[in-house]
Short mmCIF file of C-alpha atoms in Angstrom, two decimals:
data_model
loop_
_atom_site.label_atom_id
_atom_site.label_comp_id
_atom_site.label_asym_id
_atom_site.label_seq_id
_atom_site.Cartn_x
_atom_site.Cartn_y
_atom_site.Cartn_z
CA UNK T 1 -31.64 -32.53 41.55
CA UNK T 2 -29.10 -34.04 39.81
CA UNK T 3 -25.44 -34.71 41.26
CA UNK T 4 -23.70 -33.99 37.96
CA UNK T 5 -22.96 -30.43 37.83
CA UNK T 6 -24.32 -29.43 34.42
CA UNK T 7 -22.84 -26.41 32.64
CA UNK T 8 -25.87 -23.96 31.59
CA UNK T 9 -25.02 -24.05 27.69
CA UNK T 10 -24.16 -27.20 27.31
CA UNK T 11 -27.78 -28.08 28.95
CA UNK T 12 -29.07 -26.10 26.13
CA UNK T 13 -27.46 -27.70 23.85
CA UNK T 14 -28.19 -31.09 24.92
CA UNK T 15 -31.68 -30.14 25.24
CA UNK T 16 -31.52 -28.49 21.49
CA UNK T 17 -30.25 -32.10 20.12
CA UNK T 18 -32.43 -33.86 21.80
CA UNK T 19 -35.44 -32.08 20.92
CA UNK T 20 -34.01 -31.68 17.29
CA UNK T 21 -34.29 -35.74 16.97
CA UNK T 22 -37.35 -35.71 18.77
CA UNK T 23 -39.37 -33.39 16.24
CA UNK T 24 -37.27 -33.91 13.60
CA UNK T 25 -40.73 -34.87 11.83
CA UNK T 26 -41.75 -31.45 12.11
CA UNK T 27 -39.30 -30.53 9.85
CA UNK T 28 -39.98 -33.05 7.42
CA UNK T 29 -43.87 -32.17 7.51
CA UNK T 30 -42.91 -28.76 6.56
CA UNK T 31 -40.86 -30.00 3.61
CA UNK T 32 -44.37 -32.15 2.57
CA UNK T 33 -45.89 -29.08 2.65
CA UNK T 34 -43.83 -27.85 0.56
CA UNK T 35 -43.61 -30.78 -1.85
CA UNK T 36 -47.66 -30.88 -1.79
CA UNK T 37 -47.61 -27.12 -3.21
CA UNK T 38 -45.19 -28.15 -5.66
CA UNK T 39 -47.16 -31.36 -6.82
CA UNK T 40 -50.11 -29.09 -7.08
CA UNK T 41 -48.89 -26.12 -8.57
CA UNK T 42 -45.68 -26.68 -9.98
CA UNK T 43 -44.90 -23.05 -8.95
CA UNK T 44 -47.76 -21.54 -11.50
CA UNK T 45 -48.75 -18.56 -9.87
CA UNK T 46 -50.99 -16.93 -12.54
CA UNK T 47 -51.86 -16.58 -16.53
CA UNK T 48 -51.96 -13.99 -18.72
CA UNK T 49 -53.17 -14.10 -22.47
CA UNK T 50 -53.85 -12.45 -25.60
CA UNK T 51 -55.03 -13.09 -29.12
CA UNK T 52 -57.35 -13.00 -31.88
CA UNK T 53 -59.18 -15.85 -34.19
CA UNK T 54 -56.39 -18.11 -35.09
CA UNK T 55 -53.77 -17.13 -32.35
CA UNK T 56 -54.19 -18.31 -28.98
CA UNK T 57 -51.04 -16.86 -26.80
CA UNK T 58 -50.26 -17.28 -22.93
CA UNK T 59 -47.67 -16.34 -20.57
CA UNK T 60 -47.56 -18.62 -17.40
CA UNK T 61 -46.48 -17.34 -14.45
CA UNK T 62 -43.79 -19.09 -11.77
CA UNK T 63 -42.63 -18.27 -8.97
CA UNK T 64 -41.45 -19.28 -5.19
CA UNK T 65 -44.02 -16.75 -3.22
CA UNK T 66 -46.18 -19.93 -2.26
CA UNK T 67 -43.70 -21.86 -0.79
CA UNK T 68 -42.17 -19.10 0.70
CA UNK T 69 -45.98 -18.02 2.43
CA UNK T 70 -46.50 -21.71 2.81
CA UNK T 71 -42.99 -22.07 5.00
CA UNK T 72 -43.63 -18.61 6.59
CA UNK T 73 -47.12 -20.17 7.97
CA UNK T 74 -45.47 -23.83 8.75
CA UNK T 75 -43.00 -22.01 10.79
CA UNK T 76 -45.43 -20.10 12.70
CA UNK T 77 -47.13 -23.43 13.48
CA UNK T 78 -44.41 -24.97 14.67
CA UNK T 79 -43.60 -22.18 16.89
CA UNK T 80 -47.22 -22.69 18.44
CA UNK T 81 -46.93 -26.28 18.46
CA UNK T 82 -43.31 -25.77 20.94
CA UNK T 83 -44.99 -23.67 23.08
CA UNK T 84 -47.66 -26.88 23.61
CA UNK T 85 -47.57 -28.67 26.70
CA UNK T 86 -46.87 -32.18 24.70
CA UNK T 87 -43.93 -30.78 23.30
CA UNK T 88 -42.67 -28.83 26.31
CA UNK T 89 -43.32 -32.39 27.84
CA UNK T 90 -39.63 -33.29 26.31
CA UNK T 91 -38.03 -31.30 28.56
CA UNK T 92 -38.58 -33.28 31.51
CA UNK T 93 -35.97 -35.96 29.86
CA UNK T 94 -33.18 -33.52 30.93
CA UNK T 95 -32.46 -31.54 34.11
CA UNK T 96 -34.03 -28.17 33.25
CA UNK T 97 -35.74 -24.90 33.92
CA UNK T 98 -38.26 -22.64 32.14
CA UNK T 99 -35.00 -20.58 30.94
CA UNK T 100 -33.03 -23.41 29.23
CA UNK T 101 -36.23 -24.90 28.36
CA UNK T 102 -37.16 -22.09 26.23
CA UNK T 103 -33.66 -20.88 25.01
CA UNK T 104 -33.50 -24.60 23.27
CA UNK T 105 -36.65 -24.18 21.87
CA UNK T 106 -35.47 -20.80 20.79
CA UNK T 107 -32.49 -22.24 19.00
CA UNK T 108 -34.53 -25.21 17.74
CA UNK T 109 -36.56 -22.58 16.15
CA UNK T 110 -34.14 -20.77 14.78
CA UNK T 111 -32.78 -24.14 13.33
CA UNK T 112 -36.49 -24.75 11.74
CA UNK T 113 -36.15 -21.16 10.02
CA UNK T 114 -32.82 -21.97 8.58
CA UNK T 115 -33.82 -25.05 6.78
CA UNK T 116 -37.70 -23.26 5.92
CA UNK T 117 -35.93 -20.44 4.39
CA UNK T 118 -33.31 -22.26 2.78
CA UNK T 119 -35.90 -24.47 1.10
CA UNK T 120 -38.35 -21.97 0.53
CA UNK T 121 -35.81 -19.72 -1.33
CA UNK T 122 -34.39 -22.94 -3.65
CA UNK T 123 -38.09 -24.12 -4.60
CA UNK T 124 -37.27 -20.74 -7.01
CA UNK T 125 -34.31 -22.84 -8.77
CA UNK T 126 -36.61 -26.04 -8.01
CA UNK T 127 -39.18 -24.36 -10.35
CA UNK T 128 -36.70 -23.14 -13.07
CA UNK T 129 -35.56 -26.55 -13.71
CA UNK T 130 -38.52 -28.73 -13.83
CA UNK T 131 -39.39 -25.66 -16.33
CA UNK T 132 -36.43 -26.02 -18.26
CA UNK T 133 -37.06 -30.22 -18.56
CA UNK T 134 -40.29 -29.96 -19.01
CA UNK T 135 -40.99 -27.05 -21.85
CA UNK T 136 -37.50 -26.68 -22.95
CA UNK T 137 -35.54 -23.26 -23.16
CA UNK T 138 -37.28 -21.97 -26.33
CA UNK T 139 -40.70 -21.75 -24.01
CA UNK T 140 -39.22 -19.84 -21.56
CA UNK T 141 -38.35 -16.16 -21.00
CA UNK T 142 -34.50 -15.80 -20.52
CA UNK T 143 -34.64 -12.52 -18.46
CA UNK T 144 -35.22 -14.16 -15.16
CA UNK T 145 -34.58 -17.46 -15.48
CA UNK T 146 -30.95 -17.54 -14.40
CA UNK T 147 -30.12 -16.25 -10.68
CA UNK T 148 -26.50 -14.79 -10.06
CA UNK T 149 -24.83 -16.25 -7.00
CA UNK T 150 -25.77 -12.57 -5.32
CA UNK T 151 -29.14 -12.83 -5.98
CA UNK T 152 -29.88 -16.46 -4.68
CA UNK T 153 -27.68 -15.70 -1.30
CA UNK T 154 -29.65 -12.27 -0.74
CA UNK T 155 -32.94 -14.74 -1.33
CA UNK T 156 -32.11 -17.56 1.03
CA UNK T 157 -30.71 -15.14 3.47
CA UNK T 158 -33.90 -12.71 3.53
CA UNK T 159 -35.97 -15.81 3.72
CA UNK T 160 -34.04 -17.15 6.45
CA UNK T 161 -34.78 -13.26 8.11
CA UNK T 162 -38.43 -13.93 7.42
CA UNK T 163 -38.84 -17.40 8.88
CA UNK T 164 -36.72 -16.38 12.27
CA UNK T 165 -39.91 -13.84 12.49
CA UNK T 166 -42.61 -15.67 11.66
CA UNK T 167 -41.22 -18.90 14.32
CA UNK T 168 -40.79 -16.02 17.18
CA UNK T 169 -44.85 -14.67 16.53
CA UNK T 170 -45.99 -18.21 16.37
CA UNK T 171 -44.07 -19.30 20.03
CA UNK T 172 -45.25 -15.80 21.10
CA UNK T 173 -48.66 -16.85 20.46
CA UNK T 174 -48.34 -20.03 21.45
CA UNK T 175 -46.73 -18.96 25.45
CA UNK T 176 -49.15 -16.28 25.47
CA UNK T 177 -52.04 -17.95 24.73
CA UNK T 178 -51.15 -20.99 26.93
CA UNK T 179 -50.94 -18.57 30.00
CA UNK T 180 -54.83 -17.95 29.23
CA UNK T 181 -57.66 -20.13 30.50
CA UNK T 182 -59.40 -19.97 27.03
CA UNK T 183 -59.00 -23.02 24.94
CA UNK T 184 -60.43 -21.16 22.21
CA UNK T 185 -58.04 -18.45 22.18
CA UNK T 186 -55.10 -20.04 20.37
CA UNK T 187 -57.06 -21.48 17.30
CA UNK T 188 -58.56 -17.94 16.96
CA UNK T 189 -55.64 -16.44 17.20
CA UNK T 190 -53.41 -18.43 14.76
CA UNK T 191 -56.38 -18.77 12.42
CA UNK T 192 -56.50 -14.88 12.29
CA UNK T 193 -53.00 -14.53 11.90
CA UNK T 194 -52.54 -16.93 9.37
CA UNK T 195 -55.64 -15.48 7.20
CA UNK T 196 -54.25 -12.00 7.63
CA UNK T 197 -50.81 -13.06 6.46
CA UNK T 198 -52.14 -14.74 3.14
CA UNK T 199 -54.27 -11.86 2.47
CA UNK T 200 -51.21 -9.65 3.18
CA UNK T 201 -48.91 -11.44 0.45
CA UNK T 202 -51.75 -12.43 -2.05
CA UNK T 203 -54.23 -9.63 -2.15
CA UNK T 204 -52.56 -6.51 -1.58
CA UNK T 205 -50.33 -5.78 -4.49
CA UNK T 206 -48.78 -3.00 -3.50
CA UNK T 207 -49.78 -2.77 0.38
CA UNK T 208 -51.74 0.71 -0.28
CA UNK T 209 -54.15 -0.25 2.11
CA UNK T 210 -53.46 1.54 5.54
CA UNK T 211 -54.54 -0.78 8.13
CA UNK T 212 -52.57 -1.84 11.02
CA UNK T 213 -51.76 -5.20 9.16
CA UNK T 214 -50.44 -3.50 6.17
CA UNK T 215 -48.15 -1.26 8.05
CA UNK T 216 -46.65 -3.73 9.88
CA UNK T 217 -46.48 -5.39 6.31
CA UNK T 218 -44.89 -2.29 4.98
CA UNK T 219 -42.79 -1.85 7.70
CA UNK T 220 -40.73 -4.76 7.05
CA UNK T 221 -41.62 -5.89 3.11
CA UNK T 222 -40.73 -2.68 2.14
CA UNK T 223 -37.58 -2.40 3.74
CA UNK T 224 -34.94 -1.84 0.72
CA UNK T 225 -31.73 -1.92 2.98
CA UNK T 226 -30.43 -5.24 4.03
CA UNK T 227 -29.09 -4.54 6.92
CA UNK T 228 -32.14 -2.37 8.44
CA UNK T 229 -33.98 -4.94 7.60
CA UNK T 230 -31.60 -7.78 9.41
CA UNK T 231 -31.92 -5.07 12.72
CA UNK T 232 -35.78 -4.51 12.60
CA UNK T 233 -36.21 -8.62 12.58
CA UNK T 234 -33.58 -9.63 14.68
CA UNK T 235 -35.16 -6.61 17.13
CA UNK T 236 -38.64 -7.85 16.72
CA UNK T 237 -37.84 -11.42 16.77
CA UNK T 238 -36.06 -11.17 19.67
CA UNK T 239 -38.57 -9.29 21.68
CA UNK T 240 -40.95 -11.49 20.81
CA UNK T 241 -38.82 -14.42 22.05
CA UNK T 242 -37.56 -12.57 25.14
CA UNK T 243 -41.36 -11.35 25.71
CA UNK T 244 -42.29 -15.27 25.46
CA UNK T 245 -39.77 -16.09 27.84
CA UNK T 246 -41.61 -13.58 30.50
CA UNK T 247 -44.94 -14.67 29.95
CA UNK T 248 -44.07 -18.52 30.77
CA UNK T 249 -41.48 -17.72 33.48
CA UNK T 250 -45.08 -15.35 34.85
CA UNK T 251 -47.16 -18.56 33.99
CA UNK T 252 -44.85 -21.09 36.11
CA UNK T 253 -44.98 -18.94 38.96
CA UNK T 254 -48.74 -18.60 38.71
CA UNK T 255 -48.81 -22.39 38.10
CA UNK C 1 -54.73 -19.24 -9.66
CA UNK C 2 -56.54 -16.17 -8.39
CA UNK C 3 -55.36 -15.19 -4.98
CA UNK C 4 -58.83 -16.81 -3.16
CA UNK C 5 -58.08 -20.22 -4.60
CA UNK C 6 -54.06 -19.51 -3.32
CA UNK C 7 -55.05 -18.92 0.07
CA UNK C 8 -57.79 -21.66 0.79
CA UNK C 9 -55.23 -23.93 -1.13
CA UNK C 10 -52.40 -22.91 1.23
CA UNK C 11 -54.50 -23.26 4.18
CA UNK C 12 -55.92 -26.60 3.37
CA UNK C 13 -52.27 -27.98 2.68
CA UNK C 14 -50.83 -26.43 6.09
CA UNK C 15 -53.77 -28.01 7.89
CA UNK C 16 -53.39 -31.69 6.14
CA UNK C 17 -49.88 -31.64 6.56
CA UNK C 18 -49.00 -29.73 9.85
CA UNK C 19 -52.06 -29.14 11.86
CA UNK C 20 -53.75 -32.54 11.32
CA UNK C 21 -51.17 -35.25 12.23
CA UNK C 22 -50.82 -33.24 15.90
CA UNK C 23 -48.10 -34.58 18.07
CA UNK C 24 -48.23 -37.95 18.34
CA UNK C 25 -46.06 -38.91 15.47
CA UNK C 26 -43.50 -37.59 17.23
CA UNK C 27 -43.28 -38.75 20.67
CA UNK C 28 -44.91 -42.01 20.19
CA UNK C 29 -43.22 -45.13 18.62
CA UNK C 30 -41.57 -44.29 15.51
CA UNK C 31 -43.14 -46.37 12.05
CA UNK C 32 -39.53 -46.20 10.53
CA UNK C 33 -36.26 -46.52 12.04
CA UNK C 34 -34.84 -43.84 14.79
CA UNK C 35 -32.57 -42.31 12.02
CA UNK C 36 -35.22 -42.06 9.00
CA UNK C 37 -36.72 -38.72 9.65
CA UNK C 38 -33.21 -37.05 9.64
CA UNK C 39 -31.95 -38.85 6.52
CA UNK C 40 -34.81 -37.77 4.75
CA UNK C 41 -34.46 -33.99 5.46
CA UNK C 42 -30.88 -34.57 4.80
CA UNK C 43 -31.57 -35.96 1.67
CA UNK C 44 -34.69 -33.38 0.86
CA UNK C 45 -31.78 -30.49 1.81
CA UNK C 46 -29.52 -32.40 -0.29
CA UNK C 47 -31.40 -32.12 -3.14
CA UNK C 48 -32.38 -28.54 -3.24
CA UNK C 49 -28.67 -27.32 -2.52
CA UNK C 50 -27.84 -29.93 -5.93
CA UNK C 51 -30.53 -28.40 -7.90
CA UNK C 52 -28.90 -25.11 -7.57
CA UNK C 53 -25.44 -26.66 -8.96
CA UNK C 54 -27.58 -28.04 -12.18
CA UNK C 55 -29.66 -24.55 -12.57
CA UNK C 56 -25.96 -23.29 -13.34
CA UNK C 57 -24.84 -26.11 -15.97
CA UNK C 58 -27.75 -24.90 -18.37
CA UNK C 59 -26.86 -23.15 -20.74
CA UNK C 60 -28.03 -19.58 -22.01
CA UNK C 61 -29.07 -20.89 -25.05
CA UNK C 62 -32.44 -20.75 -27.18
CA UNK C 63 -34.35 -18.76 -24.45
CA UNK C 64 -36.62 -16.27 -25.04
CA UNK C 65 -35.32 -12.42 -25.14
CA UNK C 66 -37.17 -9.76 -26.32
CA UNK C 67 -36.34 -8.04 -29.68
CA UNK C 68 -33.45 -5.48 -29.62
CA UNK C 69 -35.62 -2.95 -32.08
CA UNK C 70 -39.51 -3.44 -32.68
CA UNK C 71 -41.35 -1.40 -34.88
CA UNK C 72 -43.45 0.07 -32.49
CA UNK C 73 -43.25 2.80 -29.54
CA UNK C 74 -44.72 2.43 -26.17
CA UNK C 75 -45.72 4.89 -23.48
CA UNK C 76 -46.86 4.33 -19.86
CA UNK C 77 -50.72 4.72 -19.02
CA UNK C 78 -52.70 4.54 -16.19
CA UNK C 79 -53.44 1.33 -14.74
CA UNK C 80 -56.36 -0.52 -15.48
CA UNK C 81 -58.63 -3.12 -14.45
CA UNK C 82 -61.58 -3.81 -16.66
CA UNK C 83 -62.88 -0.42 -17.39
CA UNK C 84 -61.58 1.09 -13.33
CA UNK C 85 -58.46 3.10 -13.57
CA UNK C 86 -56.49 3.40 -10.60
CA UNK C 87 -54.15 6.19 -10.13
CA UNK C 88 -50.92 4.37 -8.44
CA UNK C 89 -47.92 6.12 -9.90
CA UNK C 90 -46.01 2.59 -8.58
CA UNK C 91 -47.42 0.57 -11.06
CA UNK C 92 -46.35 0.70 -15.08
CA UNK C 93 -48.49 -0.27 -17.46
CA UNK C 94 -47.67 0.57 -21.21
CA UNK C 95 -49.47 0.46 -24.47
CA UNK C 96 -48.17 1.19 -28.29
CA UNK C 97 -48.62 4.69 -29.07
CA UNK C 98 -46.86 4.38 -32.84
CA UNK C 99 -46.18 1.66 -35.08
CA UNK C 100 -44.42 1.23 -38.38
CA UNK C 101 -46.67 0.31 -40.77
CA UNK C 102 -45.55 -2.51 -43.86
CA UNK C 103 -47.79 -2.31 -46.93
CA UNK C 104 -47.31 -5.53 -48.20
CA UNK C 105 -49.08 -4.44 -51.71
CA UNK C 106 -47.01 -1.82 -52.16
CA UNK C 107 -44.04 -3.84 -51.56
CA UNK C 108 -45.43 -6.46 -54.51
CA UNK C 109 -46.34 -3.49 -56.57
CA UNK C 110 -42.87 -1.94 -56.20
CA UNK C 111 -41.14 -5.61 -56.45
CA UNK C 112 -39.53 -4.53 -53.05
CA UNK C 113 -39.55 -7.94 -51.56
CA UNK C 114 -36.11 -8.86 -50.11
CA UNK C 115 -35.04 -8.92 -46.39
CA UNK C 116 -34.88 -5.34 -45.69
CA UNK C 117 -38.62 -4.70 -46.81
CA UNK C 118 -39.70 -6.49 -43.33
CA UNK C 119 -41.64 -8.97 -45.22
CA UNK C 120 -41.85 -12.60 -44.88
CA UNK C 121 -42.58 -15.38 -47.35
CA UNK C 122 -44.02 -18.23 -44.83
CA UNK C 123 -46.04 -20.69 -47.33
CA UNK C 124 -46.12 -21.07 -51.36
CA UNK C 125 -47.74 -23.37 -53.46
CA UNK C 126 -48.65 -23.82 -56.73
CA UNK C 127 -51.93 -25.33 -58.31
CA UNK C 128 -52.77 -26.63 -61.73
CA UNK C 129 -55.25 -25.11 -62.85
CA UNK C 130 -57.74 -25.35 -66.30
CA UNK C 131 -60.59 -23.29 -65.60
CA UNK C 132 -61.88 -20.24 -66.37
CA UNK C 133 -62.82 -18.55 -62.96
CA UNK C 134 -61.70 -18.99 -59.59
CA UNK C 135 -63.45 -19.01 -56.47
CA UNK C 136 -62.36 -18.01 -53.15
CA UNK C 137 -63.32 -19.27 -49.99
CA UNK C 138 -61.35 -18.25 -46.55
CA UNK C 139 -62.55 -18.74 -42.73
CA UNK C 140 -61.36 -15.57 -41.87
CA UNK C 141 -60.46 -11.95 -43.06
CA UNK C 142 -57.15 -12.09 -44.99
CA UNK C 143 -56.54 -9.33 -48.16
CA UNK C 144 -55.57 -10.94 -50.84
CA UNK C 145 -53.23 -9.02 -53.58
CA UNK C 146 -53.30 -10.26 -57.21
CA UNK C 147 -51.20 -10.17 -60.39
CA UNK C 148 -52.49 -11.30 -63.90
CA UNK C 149 -49.57 -13.49 -65.61
CA UNK C 150 -48.50 -12.37 -68.90
CA UNK C 151 -49.38 -15.55 -70.30
CA UNK C 152 -52.27 -18.65 -70.00
CA UNK C 153 -49.54 -21.25 -68.36
CA UNK C 154 -52.54 -23.19 -66.17
CA UNK C 155 -50.92 -22.95 -62.98
CA UNK C 156 -52.11 -20.30 -59.77
CA UNK C 157 -49.12 -19.77 -58.06
CA UNK C 158 -49.88 -18.92 -54.16
CA UNK C 159 -47.52 -17.04 -51.33
CA UNK C 160 -48.59 -16.07 -47.76
CA UNK C 161 -46.46 -12.82 -46.95
CA UNK C 162 -46.52 -12.05 -43.29
CA UNK C 163 -44.34 -8.94 -41.18
CA UNK C 164 -43.66 -9.74 -37.89
CA UNK C 165 -45.19 -10.16 -34.86
CA UNK C 166 -44.29 -9.08 -31.47
CA UNK C 167 -46.01 -10.64 -28.49
CA UNK C 168 -44.32 -7.87 -25.25
CA UNK C 169 -41.47 -7.31 -27.34
CA UNK C 170 -40.68 -10.82 -28.24
CA UNK C 171 -40.61 -11.97 -32.17
CA UNK C 172 -43.04 -14.91 -31.93
CA UNK C 173 -43.82 -14.36 -36.08
CA UNK C 174 -41.88 -18.15 -36.48
CA UNK C 175 -44.03 -19.66 -34.69
CA UNK C 176 -47.16 -18.26 -36.12
CA UNK C 177 -48.50 -21.10 -38.55
CA UNK C 178 -49.40 -20.02 -41.90
CA UNK C 179 -53.27 -21.06 -43.44
CA UNK C 180 -53.38 -24.06 -45.47
CA UNK C 181 -54.21 -23.51 -49.22
CA UNK C 182 -55.81 -26.05 -50.98
CA UNK C 183 -57.63 -26.15 -54.70
CA UNK C 184 -60.40 -28.12 -55.20
CA UNK C 185 -62.09 -28.34 -58.06
CA UNK C 186 -62.49 -24.54 -59.24
CA UNK C 187 -61.80 -23.33 -55.43
CA UNK C 188 -59.05 -22.12 -53.61
CA UNK C 189 -59.42 -22.81 -49.84
CA UNK C 190 -57.79 -20.78 -47.47
CA UNK C 191 -58.24 -21.81 -43.78
CA UNK C 192 -56.26 -20.28 -40.96
CA UNK C 193 -54.71 -22.78 -38.71
CA UNK C 194 -55.18 -22.08 -35.01
CA UNK C 195 -51.76 -21.10 -33.40
CA UNK C 196 -50.95 -21.90 -29.85
CA UNK C 197 -48.15 -20.36 -27.86
CA UNK C 198 -47.32 -20.81 -24.33
CA UNK C 199 -44.78 -19.46 -22.42
CA UNK C 200 -43.21 -19.58 -19.48
CA UNK C 201 -41.91 -16.94 -17.21
CA UNK C 202 -40.24 -17.24 -13.71
CA UNK C 203 -41.19 -13.68 -11.88
CA UNK C 204 -38.36 -12.31 -9.10
CA UNK C 205 -38.12 -13.97 -6.08
CA UNK C 206 -40.12 -11.45 -4.18
CA UNK C 207 -37.30 -11.49 -1.39
CA UNK C 208 -34.37 -10.77 -3.83
CA UNK C 209 -37.07 -7.48 -5.40
CA UNK C 210 -37.50 -6.47 -1.60
CA UNK C 211 -33.97 -5.33 -2.10
CA UNK C 212 -32.61 -4.97 -5.55
CA UNK C 213 -35.91 -4.55 -7.43
CA UNK C 214 -37.58 -1.16 -8.17
CA UNK C 215 -40.40 0.57 -6.13
CA UNK C 216 -42.57 0.09 -9.33
CA UNK C 217 -44.43 -2.70 -10.23
CA UNK C 218 -45.16 -3.63 -14.02
CA UNK C 219 -48.26 -4.40 -15.24
CA UNK C 220 -47.51 -7.62 -16.82
CA UNK C 221 -51.41 -8.59 -17.32
CA UNK C 222 -51.52 -6.03 -19.82
CA UNK C 223 -49.91 -7.71 -23.03
CA UNK C 224 -48.60 -5.54 -25.18
CA UNK C 225 -49.38 -6.92 -28.89
CA UNK C 226 -48.10 -5.91 -32.48
CA UNK C 227 -49.50 -8.24 -34.72
CA UNK C 228 -48.09 -8.33 -38.34
CA UNK C 229 -49.42 -8.04 -41.16
CA UNK C 230 -50.38 -10.42 -43.55
CA UNK C 231 -51.59 -11.23 -47.25
CA UNK C 232 -52.33 -13.96 -49.42
CA UNK C 233 -50.53 -13.03 -53.07
CA UNK C 234 -51.97 -15.02 -56.03
CA UNK C 235 -50.40 -14.87 -59.43
CA UNK C 236 -52.71 -16.37 -61.99
CA UNK C 237 -53.19 -16.93 -65.40
CA UNK C 238 -53.89 -13.99 -68.06
CA UNK C 239 -57.49 -15.23 -68.42
CA UNK C 240 -58.37 -16.59 -65.58
CA UNK C 241 -61.26 -14.24 -63.43
CA UNK C 242 -61.93 -14.56 -59.83
CA UNK C 243 -65.50 -14.58 -58.83
CA UNK C 244 -66.66 -11.79 -56.56
CA UNK C 245 -66.96 -12.49 -52.98
CA UNK C 246 -66.95 -11.22 -49.59
CA UNK C 247 -63.08 -10.50 -49.96
CA UNK C 248 -60.53 -7.97 -50.38
CA UNK C 249 -58.77 -7.94 -53.67
CA UNK C 250 -56.28 -5.95 -55.00
CA UNK C 251 -54.07 -6.41 -58.27
CA UNK C 252 -50.85 -5.16 -59.21
CA UNK C 253 -50.58 -3.10 -62.07
CA UNK C 254 -47.77 -3.02 -64.96
#
């Protein structure tokens, strides 16, 4: 017990700042993952062509959704990692309890989500610049090239909300499986989740399948009202974070 | 990149970059200085934000936009993958139902090769020719329009005419290379050149599209093309004959 009485909010703030400094590498890894995707794909998502005997025509498509997917998965894994024992050991640097530890983790995850959402969305801009400076305007379709500020901000804001949801899922999965005795449950669950996520985003063009995953996908990805979407994310994300706190408290009592 | 390759790539990068390094580097002695990680991240985010400024400085000049008027009409058709038809009303697919044909032969015959005709001269060449018979060689089908001159001027005049070509609504006629036309001995060699056109399209941000886009998804894989008409026009000396061959000859009559 510390002799210094520490305000709870200040404690969380200090823990968060400490964690941010200690785990800045996780954010840099996410940045490296985004850069690797850029180097490997240049944001190219597909190609369609047409032609005759003497004409060969190709439209190459570029988009930022690979960056969004890798960032969603990245924040999910960071969420899982934060619930990991070694990462939790940083809590012992401070006088803390399970609640302050969880809350500082959540604030850290929110920060990660902001950085991941912003950068993933801005890759749409980076791709545009790369295209412009390498291929020239005469080889680029102008229709979607220019982004209105409203679209840019909406993209960033929406991406941040998605990242919050996925970091909450990761943190919940990590906390839940930590309370289980099985060593294989976490990797199995996380792998399943990631594979499902990729399938949903890449393989289902219109979400027409009626599995539980596609229903969940439609619940979020087909919501066209930004405010309702935000409420959905905050409620579900909040419940997942709350669930993580409750599960980890239960685990502490049991241990 | 197909869906499977995309999935594998993402999972691989994720594993190699985020999961595989584990937590050691974060807690053990750092290889770099204390603040290096922070500055790398700040620089990274700074560069990303600066890219927005650069984007807004790019002038909207020279980009490809669909032609305001096209000589064809399109209609929506059921979405297909291969031979299989999908009855998904959210997916829009289009095909040309009616196009306006321009007859180059008729335009030459009626001497109406002006700008309004929609026929463009892409290449013209003249060759001195003193033989009695002219042979033609093509590496692909090309209609030939022939006009016999009133005199024997010892010269063959060639002209390559086209009408506009539209690919997904873009007028890319200027990029299509005309054939090379060469006279070797008594043979005129007309060799089509391969034209390769590669254009880039930035797709909507899927998240922006979620809130601002339409419910329907356009089938962009189906590229609607309207290739222009083309013809080789020859003016030959009065007494020169053109050898019979596997080509279509149409003579201009006075």
